[in-house]
mmCIF file of C-alpha atoms and ligand atoms in Angstrom:
data_model
loop_
_atom_site.group_PDB
_atom_site.id
_atom_site.type_symbol
_atom_site.label_atom_id
_atom_site.label_comp_id
_atom_site.label_asym_id
_atom_site.label_seq_id
_atom_site.Cartn_x
_atom_site.Cartn_y
_atom_site.Cartn_z
ATOM 1 C CA MET A 1 19.141 10.617 10.761
ATOM 2 C CA ARG A 2 16.393 13.184 10.700
ATOM 3 C CA VAL A 3 16.052 15.330 13.799
ATOM 4 C CA GLY A 4 13.563 13.882 16.186
ATOM 5 C CA GLN A 5 13.237 10.616 14.319
ATOM 6 C CA PRO A 6 12.605 7.816 16.776
ATOM 7 C CA SER A 7 15.079 4.975 16.635
ATOM 8 C CA ALA A 8 15.581 1.821 18.605
ATOM 9 C CA ARG A 9 17.424 3.988 21.123
ATOM 10 C CA GLY A 10 14.766 6.670 21.398
ATOM 11 C CA PHE A 11 14.967 10.167 19.945
ATOM 12 C CA ARG A 12 18.629 9.801 19.168
ATOM 13 C CA GLY A 13 18.653 12.329 16.348
ATOM 14 C CA LEU A 14 17.106 14.981 18.554
ATOM 15 C CA ARG A 15 19.750 14.425 21.191
ATOM 16 C CA ASP A 16 22.552 14.627 18.637
ATOM 17 C CA THR A 17 21.551 18.047 17.399
ATOM 18 C CA MET A 18 20.178 19.725 20.503
ATOM 19 C CA PRO A 19 22.102 20.481 23.674
ATOM 20 C CA ILE A 20 21.360 17.767 26.161
ATOM 21 C CA ARG A 21 20.194 19.141 29.446
ATOM 22 C CA ASN A 22 22.147 16.625 31.418
ATOM 23 C CA GLN A 23 22.301 18.664 34.548
ATOM 24 C CA ALA A 24 19.743 19.405 37.187
ATOM 25 C CA ASN A 25 16.979 21.969 37.061
ATOM 26 C CA PRO A 26 18.148 25.607 36.779
ATOM 27 C CA PRO A 27 18.072 27.357 40.154
ATOM 28 C CA HIS A 28 15.151 29.604 41.061
ATOM 29 C CA GLY A 29 15.718 33.000 39.442
ATOM 30 C CA GLY A 30 18.184 31.422 36.997
ATOM 31 C CA ARG A 31 21.471 31.564 38.900
ATOM 32 C CA LEU A 32 22.743 29.648 41.914
ATOM 33 C CA VAL A 33 23.594 32.278 44.505
ATOM 34 C CA ASP A 34 26.889 31.784 46.352
ATOM 35 C CA LEU A 35 27.425 34.217 49.216
ATOM 36 C CA LEU A 36 30.307 32.321 50.762
ATOM 37 C CA ALA A 37 33.651 34.072 50.294
ATOM 38 C CA THR A 38 36.846 32.009 50.180
ATOM 39 C CA GLY A 39 40.595 32.611 50.337
ATOM 40 C CA GLU A 40 41.827 36.208 50.573
ATOM 41 C CA GLU A 41 38.320 37.599 50.299
ATOM 42 C CA ALA A 42 37.166 35.551 53.261
ATOM 43 C CA LYS A 43 40.210 36.635 55.242
ATOM 44 C CA ALA A 44 39.579 40.320 54.532
ATOM 45 C CA LEU A 45 35.901 39.943 55.389
ATOM 46 C CA ARG A 46 36.706 38.209 58.652
ATOM 47 C CA GLU A 47 39.100 41.004 59.609
ATOM 48 C CA ARG A 48 36.526 43.659 58.766
ATOM 49 C CA ALA A 49 33.846 41.820 60.766
ATOM 50 C CA ALA A 50 36.033 41.947 63.882
ATOM 51 C CA SER A 51 35.465 45.703 64.186
ATOM 52 C CA LEU A 52 31.701 45.643 63.513
ATOM 53 C CA PRO A 53 28.801 45.491 65.950
ATOM 54 C CA VAL A 54 27.749 41.853 66.396
ATOM 55 C CA VAL A 55 24.216 40.463 66.249
ATOM 56 C CA ARG A 56 23.789 36.916 67.550
ATOM 57 C CA LEU A 57 21.303 34.951 65.502
ATOM 58 C CA SER A 58 18.604 32.649 66.805
ATOM 59 C CA SER A 59 18.982 29.065 65.653
ATOM 60 C CA ARG A 60 16.221 29.682 63.122
ATOM 61 C CA SER A 61 17.938 32.761 61.652
ATOM 62 C CA LEU A 62 21.186 30.816 61.636
ATOM 63 C CA SER A 63 19.496 28.148 59.488
ATOM 64 C CA ASP A 64 18.362 30.929 57.163
ATOM 65 C CA LEU A 65 21.889 32.364 57.021
ATOM 66 C CA GLU A 66 23.275 28.948 56.085
ATOM 67 C CA LEU A 67 20.697 28.458 53.333
ATOM 68 C CA LEU A 68 21.295 31.980 52.019
ATOM 69 C CA SER A 69 25.076 31.433 52.040
ATOM 70 C CA VAL A 70 25.014 28.218 50.023
ATOM 71 C CA GLY A 71 22.303 29.317 47.568
ATOM 72 C CA GLY A 72 19.492 27.183 48.949
ATOM 73 C CA TYR A 73 17.403 30.366 48.900
ATOM 74 C CA SER A 74 18.435 31.538 45.403
ATOM 75 C CA PRO A 75 17.701 34.184 44.154
ATOM 76 C CA LEU A 76 17.834 35.792 47.636
ATOM 77 C CA GLU A 77 21.191 37.418 48.379
ATOM 78 C CA GLY A 78 20.441 38.451 51.917
ATOM 79 C CA PHE A 79 17.691 39.090 54.427
ATOM 80 C CA MET A 80 14.650 40.688 52.841
ATOM 81 C CA THR A 81 14.277 44.422 52.513
ATOM 82 C CA GLU A 82 10.859 45.981 53.013
ATOM 83 C CA ALA A 83 9.641 45.905 49.402
ATOM 84 C CA ASP A 84 10.392 42.191 49.100
ATOM 85 C CA TYR A 85 8.970 41.431 52.532
ATOM 86 C CA ARG A 86 5.689 43.242 51.881
ATOM 87 C CA SER A 87 5.324 41.728 48.437
ATOM 88 C CA VAL A 88 5.983 38.220 49.745
ATOM 89 C CA VAL A 89 3.528 38.565 52.622
ATOM 90 C CA ALA A 90 0.812 40.015 50.367
ATOM 91 C CA ASP A 91 1.395 38.208 47.083
ATOM 92 C CA MET A 92 3.872 35.316 47.418
ATOM 93 C CA ARG A 93 6.246 37.188 45.101
ATOM 94 C CA LEU A 94 9.458 39.112 45.484
ATOM 95 C CA ALA A 95 9.306 42.768 44.398
ATOM 96 C CA SER A 96 10.929 41.588 41.135
ATOM 97 C CA GLY A 97 7.897 39.382 40.486
ATOM 98 C CA VAL A 98 9.714 36.089 41.089
ATOM 99 C CA ALA A 99 7.526 33.626 43.008
ATOM 100 C CA TRP A 100 8.512 33.350 46.684
ATOM 101 C CA PRO A 101 6.115 32.335 49.465
ATOM 102 C CA MET A 102 7.907 32.814 52.816
ATOM 103 C CA PRO A 103 9.511 35.851 54.461
ATOM 104 C CA VAL A 104 13.234 35.374 55.090
ATOM 105 C CA THR A 105 13.880 38.160 57.538
ATOM 106 C CA LEU A 106 16.274 39.072 60.293
ATOM 107 C CA ALA A 107 14.353 40.309 63.330
ATOM 108 C CA VAL A 108 16.166 42.189 66.093
ATOM 109 C CA SER A 109 15.070 43.992 69.221
ATOM 110 C CA GLY A 110 14.486 47.731 69.220
ATOM 111 C CA ASP A 111 17.661 48.170 71.268
ATOM 112 C CA GLU A 112 19.773 46.220 68.806
ATOM 113 C CA ALA A 113 18.221 48.128 65.897
ATOM 114 C CA GLY A 114 18.849 51.465 67.626
ATOM 115 C CA SER A 115 22.594 50.986 67.485
ATOM 116 C CA VAL A 116 22.619 50.211 63.747
ATOM 117 C CA GLY A 117 22.178 52.791 60.998
ATOM 118 C CA GLU A 118 21.008 52.114 57.459
ATOM 119 C CA GLY A 119 24.064 51.792 55.232
ATOM 120 C CA GLN A 120 26.171 50.380 58.085
ATOM 121 C CA GLU A 121 27.559 46.903 58.281
ATOM 122 C CA ILE A 122 27.044 44.449 61.120
ATOM 123 C CA ALA A 123 28.588 41.090 61.877
ATOM 124 C CA LEU A 124 26.291 38.065 62.166
ATOM 125 C CA ALA A 125 27.262 35.492 64.768
ATOM 126 C CA ASP A 126 26.067 32.073 65.870
ATOM 127 C CA GLU A 127 24.695 31.411 69.346
ATOM 128 C CA THR A 128 28.205 31.145 70.823
ATOM 129 C CA GLY A 129 29.344 34.449 69.309
ATOM 130 C CA GLY A 130 31.320 32.942 66.439
ATOM 131 C CA VAL A 131 31.108 35.454 63.597
ATOM 132 C CA LEU A 132 30.154 33.996 60.211
ATOM 133 C CA ALA A 133 29.030 36.809 57.952
ATOM 134 C CA VAL A 134 28.670 40.519 57.345
ATOM 135 C CA LEU A 135 25.273 42.078 56.666
ATOM 136 C CA GLU A 136 25.109 45.389 54.789
ATOM 137 C CA VAL A 137 22.088 46.908 56.488
ATOM 138 C CA ALA A 138 20.254 48.550 53.587
ATOM 139 C CA GLU A 139 17.049 49.047 55.563
ATOM 140 C CA LYS A 140 15.613 48.651 59.000
ATOM 141 C CA TYR A 141 11.866 48.616 59.174
ATOM 142 C CA GLY A 142 8.908 47.804 61.347
ATOM 143 C CA TYR A 143 6.346 45.209 60.359
ATOM 144 C CA ASP A 144 2.924 43.900 61.242
ATOM 145 C CA ARG A 145 3.317 40.524 62.939
ATOM 146 C CA VAL A 146 -0.405 39.796 62.911
ATOM 147 C CA LEU A 147 -0.629 40.476 59.182
ATOM 148 C CA GLU A 148 2.315 38.150 58.588
ATOM 149 C CA ALA A 149 0.645 35.474 60.702
ATOM 150 C CA ARG A 150 -2.684 35.836 58.926
ATOM 151 C CA ASN A 151 -1.290 35.849 55.385
ATOM 152 C CA VAL A 152 1.608 33.430 55.697
ATOM 153 C CA TYR A 153 0.266 31.012 58.331
ATOM 154 C CA ARG A 154 -3.459 31.534 57.670
ATOM 155 C CA THR A 155 -4.076 31.962 61.407
ATOM 156 C CA GLU A 156 -3.382 34.504 64.109
ATOM 157 C CA ASP A 157 -3.441 31.815 66.790
ATOM 158 C CA GLU A 158 -0.357 32.026 68.977
ATOM 159 C CA SER A 159 -0.545 28.307 69.741
ATOM 160 C CA HIS A 160 0.538 27.672 66.133
ATOM 161 C CA PRO A 161 4.317 27.081 66.484
ATOM 162 C CA GLY A 162 5.230 29.138 63.410
ATOM 163 C CA VAL A 163 3.018 32.026 64.491
ATOM 164 C CA ALA A 164 4.417 31.815 68.021
ATOM 165 C CA ALA A 165 7.930 32.181 66.581
ATOM 166 C CA VAL A 166 6.898 35.303 64.636
ATOM 167 C CA TYR A 167 5.200 36.819 67.708
ATOM 168 C CA ALA A 168 8.277 36.085 69.852
ATOM 169 C CA GLN A 169 10.860 37.649 67.550
ATOM 170 C CA GLY A 170 12.184 41.231 67.638
ATOM 171 C CA GLU A 171 10.084 44.147 66.454
ATOM 172 C CA VAL A 172 12.500 45.495 63.815
ATOM 173 C CA LEU A 173 13.648 43.761 60.631
ATOM 174 C CA LEU A 174 17.114 44.348 59.176
ATOM 175 C CA GLY A 175 17.305 43.866 55.428
ATOM 176 C CA GLY A 176 20.320 43.781 53.159
ATOM 177 C CA ARG A 177 22.959 41.763 51.382
ATOM 178 C CA VAL A 178 24.978 39.123 53.159
ATOM 179 C CA ARG A 179 28.579 38.088 52.596
ATOM 180 C CA ALA A 180 29.557 35.025 54.559
ATOM 181 C CA PHE A 181 33.006 33.677 55.306
ATOM 182 C CA GLY A 182 31.976 30.648 57.303
ATOM 183 C CA LEU A 183 29.050 28.270 57.699
ATOM 184 C CA PRO A 184 27.448 27.381 61.033
ATOM 185 C CA LYS A 185 29.360 24.590 62.774
ATOM 186 C CA HIS A 186 27.593 21.249 63.002
ATOM 187 C CA ASP A 187 28.867 18.218 64.883
ATOM 188 C CA ASP A 188 26.342 15.897 63.306
ATOM 189 C CA PHE A 189 25.661 14.420 59.866
ATOM 190 C CA ALA A 190 28.898 15.859 58.456
ATOM 191 C CA THR A 191 28.897 13.464 55.499
ATOM 192 C CA TYR A 192 25.290 14.306 54.674
ATOM 193 C CA ARG A 193 25.618 18.095 54.541
ATOM 194 C CA LEU A 194 25.716 18.653 50.793
ATOM 195 C CA THR A 195 25.280 22.181 49.467
ATOM 196 C CA PRO A 196 23.124 22.834 46.387
ATOM 197 C CA ALA A 197 26.296 22.970 44.265
ATOM 198 C CA GLN A 198 27.312 19.580 45.677
ATOM 199 C CA THR A 199 23.966 17.855 45.145
ATOM 200 C CA ARG A 200 23.900 19.249 41.614
ATOM 201 C CA ALA A 201 27.387 17.893 40.967
ATOM 202 C CA GLU A 202 26.364 14.521 42.374
ATOM 203 C CA PHE A 203 23.252 14.365 40.179
ATOM 204 C CA ALA A 204 25.360 15.240 37.129
ATOM 205 C CA ARG A 205 27.945 12.601 38.058
ATOM 206 C CA ARG A 206 25.179 10.022 38.179
ATOM 207 C CA GLY A 207 23.754 11.240 34.880
ATOM 208 C CA TRP A 208 20.361 12.022 36.370
ATOM 209 C CA ARG A 209 18.145 14.378 34.396
ATOM 210 C CA THR A 210 15.032 14.189 36.526
ATOM 211 C CA ILE A 211 15.236 14.196 40.293
ATOM 212 C CA VAL A 212 12.421 14.108 42.799
ATOM 213 C CA GLY A 213 12.900 15.784 46.175
ATOM 214 C CA PHE A 214 11.322 14.415 49.323
ATOM 215 C CA GLN A 215 10.961 16.646 52.350
ATOM 216 C CA THR A 216 10.552 14.964 55.699
ATOM 217 C CA ARG A 217 10.816 15.620 59.400
ATOM 218 C CA ASN A 218 9.619 12.134 60.312
ATOM 219 C CA PRO A 219 10.902 8.599 59.999
ATOM 220 C CA VAL A 220 10.036 7.106 56.622
ATOM 221 C CA HIS A 221 7.355 4.470 57.055
ATOM 222 C CA ARG A 222 5.947 2.188 54.340
ATOM 223 C CA ALA A 223 3.470 4.835 53.177
ATOM 224 C CA HIS A 224 6.239 7.314 52.384
ATOM 225 C CA GLU A 225 8.487 4.628 50.948
ATOM 226 C CA TYR A 226 5.660 3.730 48.580
ATOM 227 C CA ILE A 227 5.205 7.344 47.473
ATOM 228 C CA GLN A 228 8.939 7.760 46.879
ATOM 229 C CA LYS A 229 9.079 4.551 44.889
ATOM 230 C CA CYS A 230 6.037 5.525 42.815
ATOM 231 C CA ALA A 231 7.960 8.688 41.929
ATOM 232 C CA LEU A 232 11.155 6.702 41.278
ATOM 233 C CA GLU A 233 9.308 4.666 38.658
ATOM 234 C CA VAL A 234 9.176 7.798 36.469
ATOM 235 C CA VAL A 235 12.210 9.910 37.417
ATOM 236 C CA ASP A 236 15.937 9.131 37.455
ATOM 237 C CA GLY A 237 16.699 9.681 41.111
ATOM 238 C CA LEU A 238 15.459 10.577 44.559
ATOM 239 C CA LEU A 239 16.881 13.260 46.825
ATOM 240 C CA LEU A 240 15.843 12.177 50.316
ATOM 241 C CA HIS A 241 16.235 15.516 52.024
ATOM 242 C CA PRO A 242 15.248 15.446 55.689
ATOM 243 C CA LEU A 243 15.032 18.738 57.482
ATOM 244 C CA VAL A 244 17.347 18.873 60.486
ATOM 245 C CA GLY A 245 16.973 22.465 61.686
ATOM 246 C CA ASP A 246 14.600 23.302 64.534
ATOM 247 C CA THR A 247 11.410 21.257 64.724
ATOM 248 C CA LYS A 248 8.695 20.877 67.356
ATOM 249 C CA SER A 249 9.844 19.130 70.524
ATOM 250 C CA ASP A 250 7.474 16.216 69.901
ATOM 251 C CA ASP A 251 8.884 15.474 66.452
ATOM 252 C CA ILE A 252 11.311 12.516 66.377
ATOM 253 C CA PRO A 253 14.875 13.838 66.923
ATOM 254 C CA ALA A 254 17.017 14.186 63.814
ATOM 255 C CA ASP A 255 19.717 11.721 64.895
ATOM 256 C CA VAL A 256 17.146 8.943 65.353
ATOM 257 C CA ARG A 257 15.556 9.771 62.025
ATOM 258 C CA MET A 258 18.912 9.641 60.263
ATOM 259 C CA ARG A 259 19.549 6.138 61.566
ATOM 260 C CA CYS A 260 16.109 5.129 60.294
ATOM 261 C CA TYR A 261 16.855 6.545 56.831
ATOM 262 C CA GLU A 262 20.216 4.792 56.673
ATOM 263 C CA VAL A 263 18.838 1.384 57.552
ATOM 264 C CA LEU A 264 15.876 1.822 55.222
ATOM 265 C CA LEU A 265 18.064 2.797 52.261
ATOM 266 C CA GLN A 266 20.526 -0.027 52.939
ATOM 267 C CA ASN A 267 17.799 -2.634 52.940
ATOM 268 C CA TYR A 268 15.101 -1.445 50.576
ATOM 269 C CA TYR A 269 16.412 1.058 48.003
ATOM 270 C CA PRO A 270 18.857 0.688 45.103
ATOM 271 C CA ALA A 271 21.926 2.678 46.181
ATOM 272 C CA ASP A 272 22.409 4.196 42.753
ATOM 273 C CA ARG A 273 18.960 5.787 42.694
ATOM 274 C CA VAL A 274 19.016 7.754 45.951
ATOM 275 C CA VAL A 275 21.021 10.621 47.433
ATOM 276 C CA LEU A 276 20.530 11.195 51.156
ATOM 277 C CA SER A 277 21.453 14.671 52.315
ATOM 278 C CA VAL A 278 20.177 16.921 55.076
ATOM 279 C CA ASN A 279 18.444 20.258 54.748
ATOM 280 C CA PRO A 280 19.595 22.660 57.483
ATOM 281 C CA ALA A 281 16.290 24.569 57.420
ATOM 282 C CA ALA A 282 14.046 25.093 60.424
ATOM 283 C CA MET A 283 10.383 24.074 60.199
ATOM 284 C CA ARG A 284 7.870 26.901 60.071
ATOM 285 C CA TYR A 285 4.726 24.732 59.905
ATOM 286 C CA ALA A 286 3.188 27.163 57.431
ATOM 287 C CA GLY A 287 1.426 24.370 55.533
ATOM 288 C CA PRO A 288 0.578 25.473 51.975
ATOM 289 C CA ARG A 289 3.051 28.342 51.722
ATOM 290 C CA GLU A 290 5.781 26.205 53.212
ATOM 291 C CA ALA A 291 5.064 23.472 50.642
ATOM 292 C CA ILE A 292 5.913 25.982 47.905
ATOM 293 C CA PHE A 293 8.955 27.075 49.900
ATOM 294 C CA HIS A 294 10.127 23.477 50.331
ATOM 295 C CA ALA A 295 9.707 22.893 46.594
ATOM 296 C CA LEU A 296 11.689 25.997 45.591
ATOM 297 C CA VAL A 297 14.526 25.192 47.987
ATOM 298 C CA ARG A 298 14.712 21.664 46.509
ATOM 299 C CA LYS A 299 14.701 23.185 43.028
ATOM 300 C CA ASN A 300 17.835 25.062 44.098
ATOM 301 C CA TYR A 301 19.343 21.761 45.211
ATOM 302 C CA GLY A 302 18.715 20.536 41.656
ATOM 303 C CA CYS A 303 15.365 18.758 41.854
ATOM 304 C CA THR A 304 12.978 18.792 38.900
ATOM 305 C CA HIS A 305 10.084 17.255 40.851
ATOM 306 C CA PHE A 306 8.867 17.510 44.404
ATOM 307 C CA ILE A 307 6.574 15.251 46.393
ATOM 308 C CA VAL A 308 3.639 16.928 48.129
ATOM 309 C CA GLY A 309 1.548 14.686 50.326
ATOM 310 C CA ARG A 310 -1.473 15.345 52.480
ATOM 311 C CA ASP A 311 -1.224 18.295 54.854
ATOM 312 C CA HIS A 312 2.372 18.978 53.822
ATOM 313 C CA ALA A 313 4.220 21.074 56.434
ATOM 314 C CA GLY A 314 1.020 21.382 58.409
ATOM 315 C CA VAL A 315 0.485 21.233 62.135
ATOM 316 C CA GLY A 316 -2.636 20.577 64.198
ATOM 317 C CA SER A 317 -5.780 21.216 62.184
ATOM 318 C CA TYR A 318 -4.868 24.624 60.771
ATOM 319 C CA TYR A 319 -4.866 23.515 57.142
ATOM 320 C CA GLY A 320 -7.149 21.504 54.918
ATOM 321 C CA THR A 321 -5.835 18.121 53.813
ATOM 322 C CA PHE A 322 -5.102 19.249 50.257
ATOM 323 C CA ASP A 323 -4.436 22.970 50.779
ATOM 324 C CA ALA A 324 -0.696 22.404 50.318
ATOM 325 C CA GLN A 325 -1.410 20.827 46.912
ATOM 326 C CA GLN A 326 -4.036 23.338 45.754
ATOM 327 C CA ILE A 327 -1.715 26.281 46.329
ATOM 328 C CA PHE A 328 0.535 25.113 43.483
ATOM 329 C CA TYR A 329 -2.298 25.965 41.078
ATOM 330 C CA GLU A 330 -2.295 29.591 42.244
ATOM 331 C CA PHE A 331 0.931 30.108 40.303
ATOM 332 C CA GLU A 332 1.114 30.504 36.534
ATOM 333 C CA PRO A 333 2.620 27.528 34.758
ATOM 334 C CA GLY A 334 6.394 27.929 34.797
ATOM 335 C CA ALA A 335 6.484 30.436 37.675
ATOM 336 C CA LEU A 336 7.764 27.802 40.082
ATOM 337 C CA GLY A 337 9.923 25.760 37.712
ATOM 338 C CA ILE A 338 9.504 22.532 39.624
ATOM 339 C CA THR A 339 6.809 19.917 39.128
ATOM 340 C CA PRO A 340 4.821 18.907 42.190
ATOM 341 C CA LEU A 341 3.927 15.229 42.453
ATOM 342 C CA MET A 342 0.789 15.107 44.556
ATOM 343 C CA PHE A 343 -0.156 12.090 46.586
ATOM 344 C CA ASP A 344 -3.159 11.047 48.603
ATOM 345 C CA ASN A 345 -3.175 8.921 51.736
ATOM 346 C CA THR A 346 -1.279 5.662 51.231
ATOM 347 C CA PHE A 347 -1.349 2.435 53.250
ATOM 348 C CA PHE A 348 -1.008 -1.330 53.051
ATOM 349 C CA CYS A 349 -4.319 -2.924 52.040
ATOM 350 C CA ARG A 350 -4.830 -6.558 53.055
ATOM 351 C CA LYS A 351 -7.351 -7.145 50.266
ATOM 352 C CA CYS A 352 -5.191 -5.536 47.563
ATOM 353 C CA ASP A 353 -2.330 -7.366 49.301
ATOM 354 C CA GLU A 354 -0.013 -4.458 48.549
ATOM 355 C CA MET A 355 0.643 -0.824 49.234
ATOM 356 C CA ALA A 356 -2.128 1.327 47.810
ATOM 357 C CA SER A 357 -3.798 4.687 48.139
ATOM 358 C CA LEU A 358 -7.263 6.179 48.148
ATOM 359 C CA LYS A 359 -6.713 6.644 44.419
ATOM 360 C CA THR A 360 -6.066 2.949 43.757
ATOM 361 C CA CYS A 361 -7.755 0.852 46.436
ATOM 362 C CA PRO A 362 -11.521 0.210 46.352
ATOM 363 C CA HIS A 363 -11.696 -1.516 49.750
ATOM 364 C CA ASP A 364 -12.967 -0.193 53.006
ATOM 365 C CA GLY A 365 -11.047 0.908 56.061
ATOM 366 C CA ASP A 366 -11.078 -2.533 57.723
ATOM 367 C CA ALA A 367 -8.772 -3.920 55.052
ATOM 368 C CA ARG A 368 -6.288 -1.077 55.381
ATOM 369 C CA VAL A 369 -3.433 -0.947 57.873
ATOM 370 C CA THR A 370 -3.473 2.641 59.098
ATOM 371 C CA LEU A 371 -2.150 4.149 62.308
ATOM 372 C CA SER A 372 -2.279 7.740 63.435
ATOM 373 C CA GLY A 373 0.872 9.517 64.573
ATOM 374 C CA THR A 374 -0.441 9.407 68.128
ATOM 375 C CA GLN A 375 -1.093 5.653 67.926
ATOM 376 C CA VAL A 376 2.438 5.066 66.627
ATOM 377 C CA ARG A 377 3.922 7.158 69.432
ATOM 378 C CA GLU A 378 1.924 5.214 72.038
ATOM 379 C CA MET A 379 3.060 1.878 70.584
ATOM 380 C CA LEU A 380 6.704 2.909 70.531
ATOM 381 C CA LYS A 381 6.541 4.218 74.087
ATOM 382 C CA ALA A 382 5.093 0.873 75.182
ATOM 383 C CA GLY A 383 7.971 -0.911 73.421
ATOM 384 C CA VAL A 384 5.718 -2.312 70.709
ATOM 385 C CA ALA A 385 6.880 -2.242 67.081
ATOM 386 C CA PRO A 386 4.297 -1.126 64.516
ATOM 387 C CA PRO A 387 3.259 -3.968 62.174
ATOM 388 C CA PRO A 388 5.519 -4.727 59.178
ATOM 389 C CA GLU A 389 2.785 -3.494 56.849
ATOM 390 C CA PHE A 390 3.222 -0.080 58.475
ATOM 391 C CA SER A 391 6.971 0.120 59.231
ATOM 392 C CA ARG A 392 9.939 -1.868 57.998
ATOM 393 C CA PRO A 393 11.130 -3.972 60.955
ATOM 394 C CA GLU A 394 14.641 -2.449 60.804
ATOM 395 C CA VAL A 395 13.136 1.022 61.161
ATOM 396 C CA ALA A 396 10.672 -0.050 63.860
ATOM 397 C CA ARG A 397 13.526 -1.518 65.910
ATOM 398 C CA ILE A 398 15.469 1.766 65.903
ATOM 399 C CA LEU A 399 12.383 3.729 66.870
ATOM 400 C CA VAL A 400 11.416 1.379 69.704
ATOM 401 C CA GLU A 401 14.942 1.460 71.108
ATOM 402 C CA ALA A 402 15.214 5.228 70.821
ATOM 403 C CA MET A 403 11.844 5.721 72.448
ATOM 404 C CA GLN A 404 12.696 3.379 75.309
ATOM 405 C CA GLU A 405 15.935 5.274 75.988
ATOM 406 C CA ARG A 406 13.998 8.486 76.157
ATOM 407 C CA VAL A 407 11.064 7.179 78.158
ATOM 408 C CA THR A 408 12.921 5.300 80.856
ATOM 409 C CA PRO A 409 15.085 7.951 82.491
ATOM 410 C CA HIS A 410 13.025 11.000 81.535
ATOM 411 C CA HIS A 411 9.427 11.884 80.986
ATOM 412 C CA ALA A 412 7.673 10.640 77.877
ATOM 413 C CA ILE A 413 8.265 12.682 74.730
HETATM 414 ZN ZN1 ZN B 501 -7.455 -2.435 48.759
#
């Protein structure tokens, strides 16, 4: 058969003569970083760490350490040095030119920095003092928090939660390579904590070539289910990848969300088309830049496509509705290596009598079942389930129960 000649089974000839790319997307920068030592190396590292000065990480930095360790932040091999940091803040690129939108830095107080010299090693510990990694401090440097806020978050307003976190952190950044010998301990979601190497292996096992990643820090309602299923019509599989690191206190807690995802997948998704795994990252609420960041991290987990909805990773009214989609066009084709799938507002339309979006439904607002986040919260607090056109009843039940438990003995969340 001639190469590329279509047959009843597709481009069979092409597949016979060309290597089949039957594994997930190559990692960002080309190689999946693995900073986690094992065996004798881990043992030696742990012993060395015992004699080093210890820096306890905030929960956000701990999330970063975990993602660095497992390669979720490939090609990063540690906390950013000054050249990378400045280039990322100014240009959304590492000093090497590789696209990268968010600083990944380790901020410490002046006192902590004073006791560490460049070229020295320090031990990185979790909040209880458990040491997990060694950082080779290549550089310590000062930085301009307001510039970071303005460029990365597009606002200097300290009431923005991501900006507030930058303003609250230490005034010196420590940059350098990390070697880890342990991952942060988690009591929850143990079976859902797949590393990028593990999701990639799972995709390969299932024979998926195209995988769409879905970032969420909310329960999945019908609108998001619809978007995911639109994507599933054209790709092999879905990585439902909820973020379970730090979020705002008024976001729905991760354990409740996980129960919602489980019941939704059991009842409404084909099991062989979805992988549910958690992303240990913390939310930064940086809107457009964080949308790029979320996409690149999912690329490292093996995704070829990534869903970007309205106001992705936004908070309040800091970002325009489509800013997080537009920003993808600021990169040259190929610079990101993952295809964004961009969606508009979706809803159930009573006249269409199906799920639809502003792109597909000609009817007016009266026909559409839409509820704001605030309206949904008020309904749940009052013990009222959102309508089935908005939420699957199994999901609504979990949310109502969870909200009642939280409202009754404590103040409203
Ligand atoms: Zn309609």
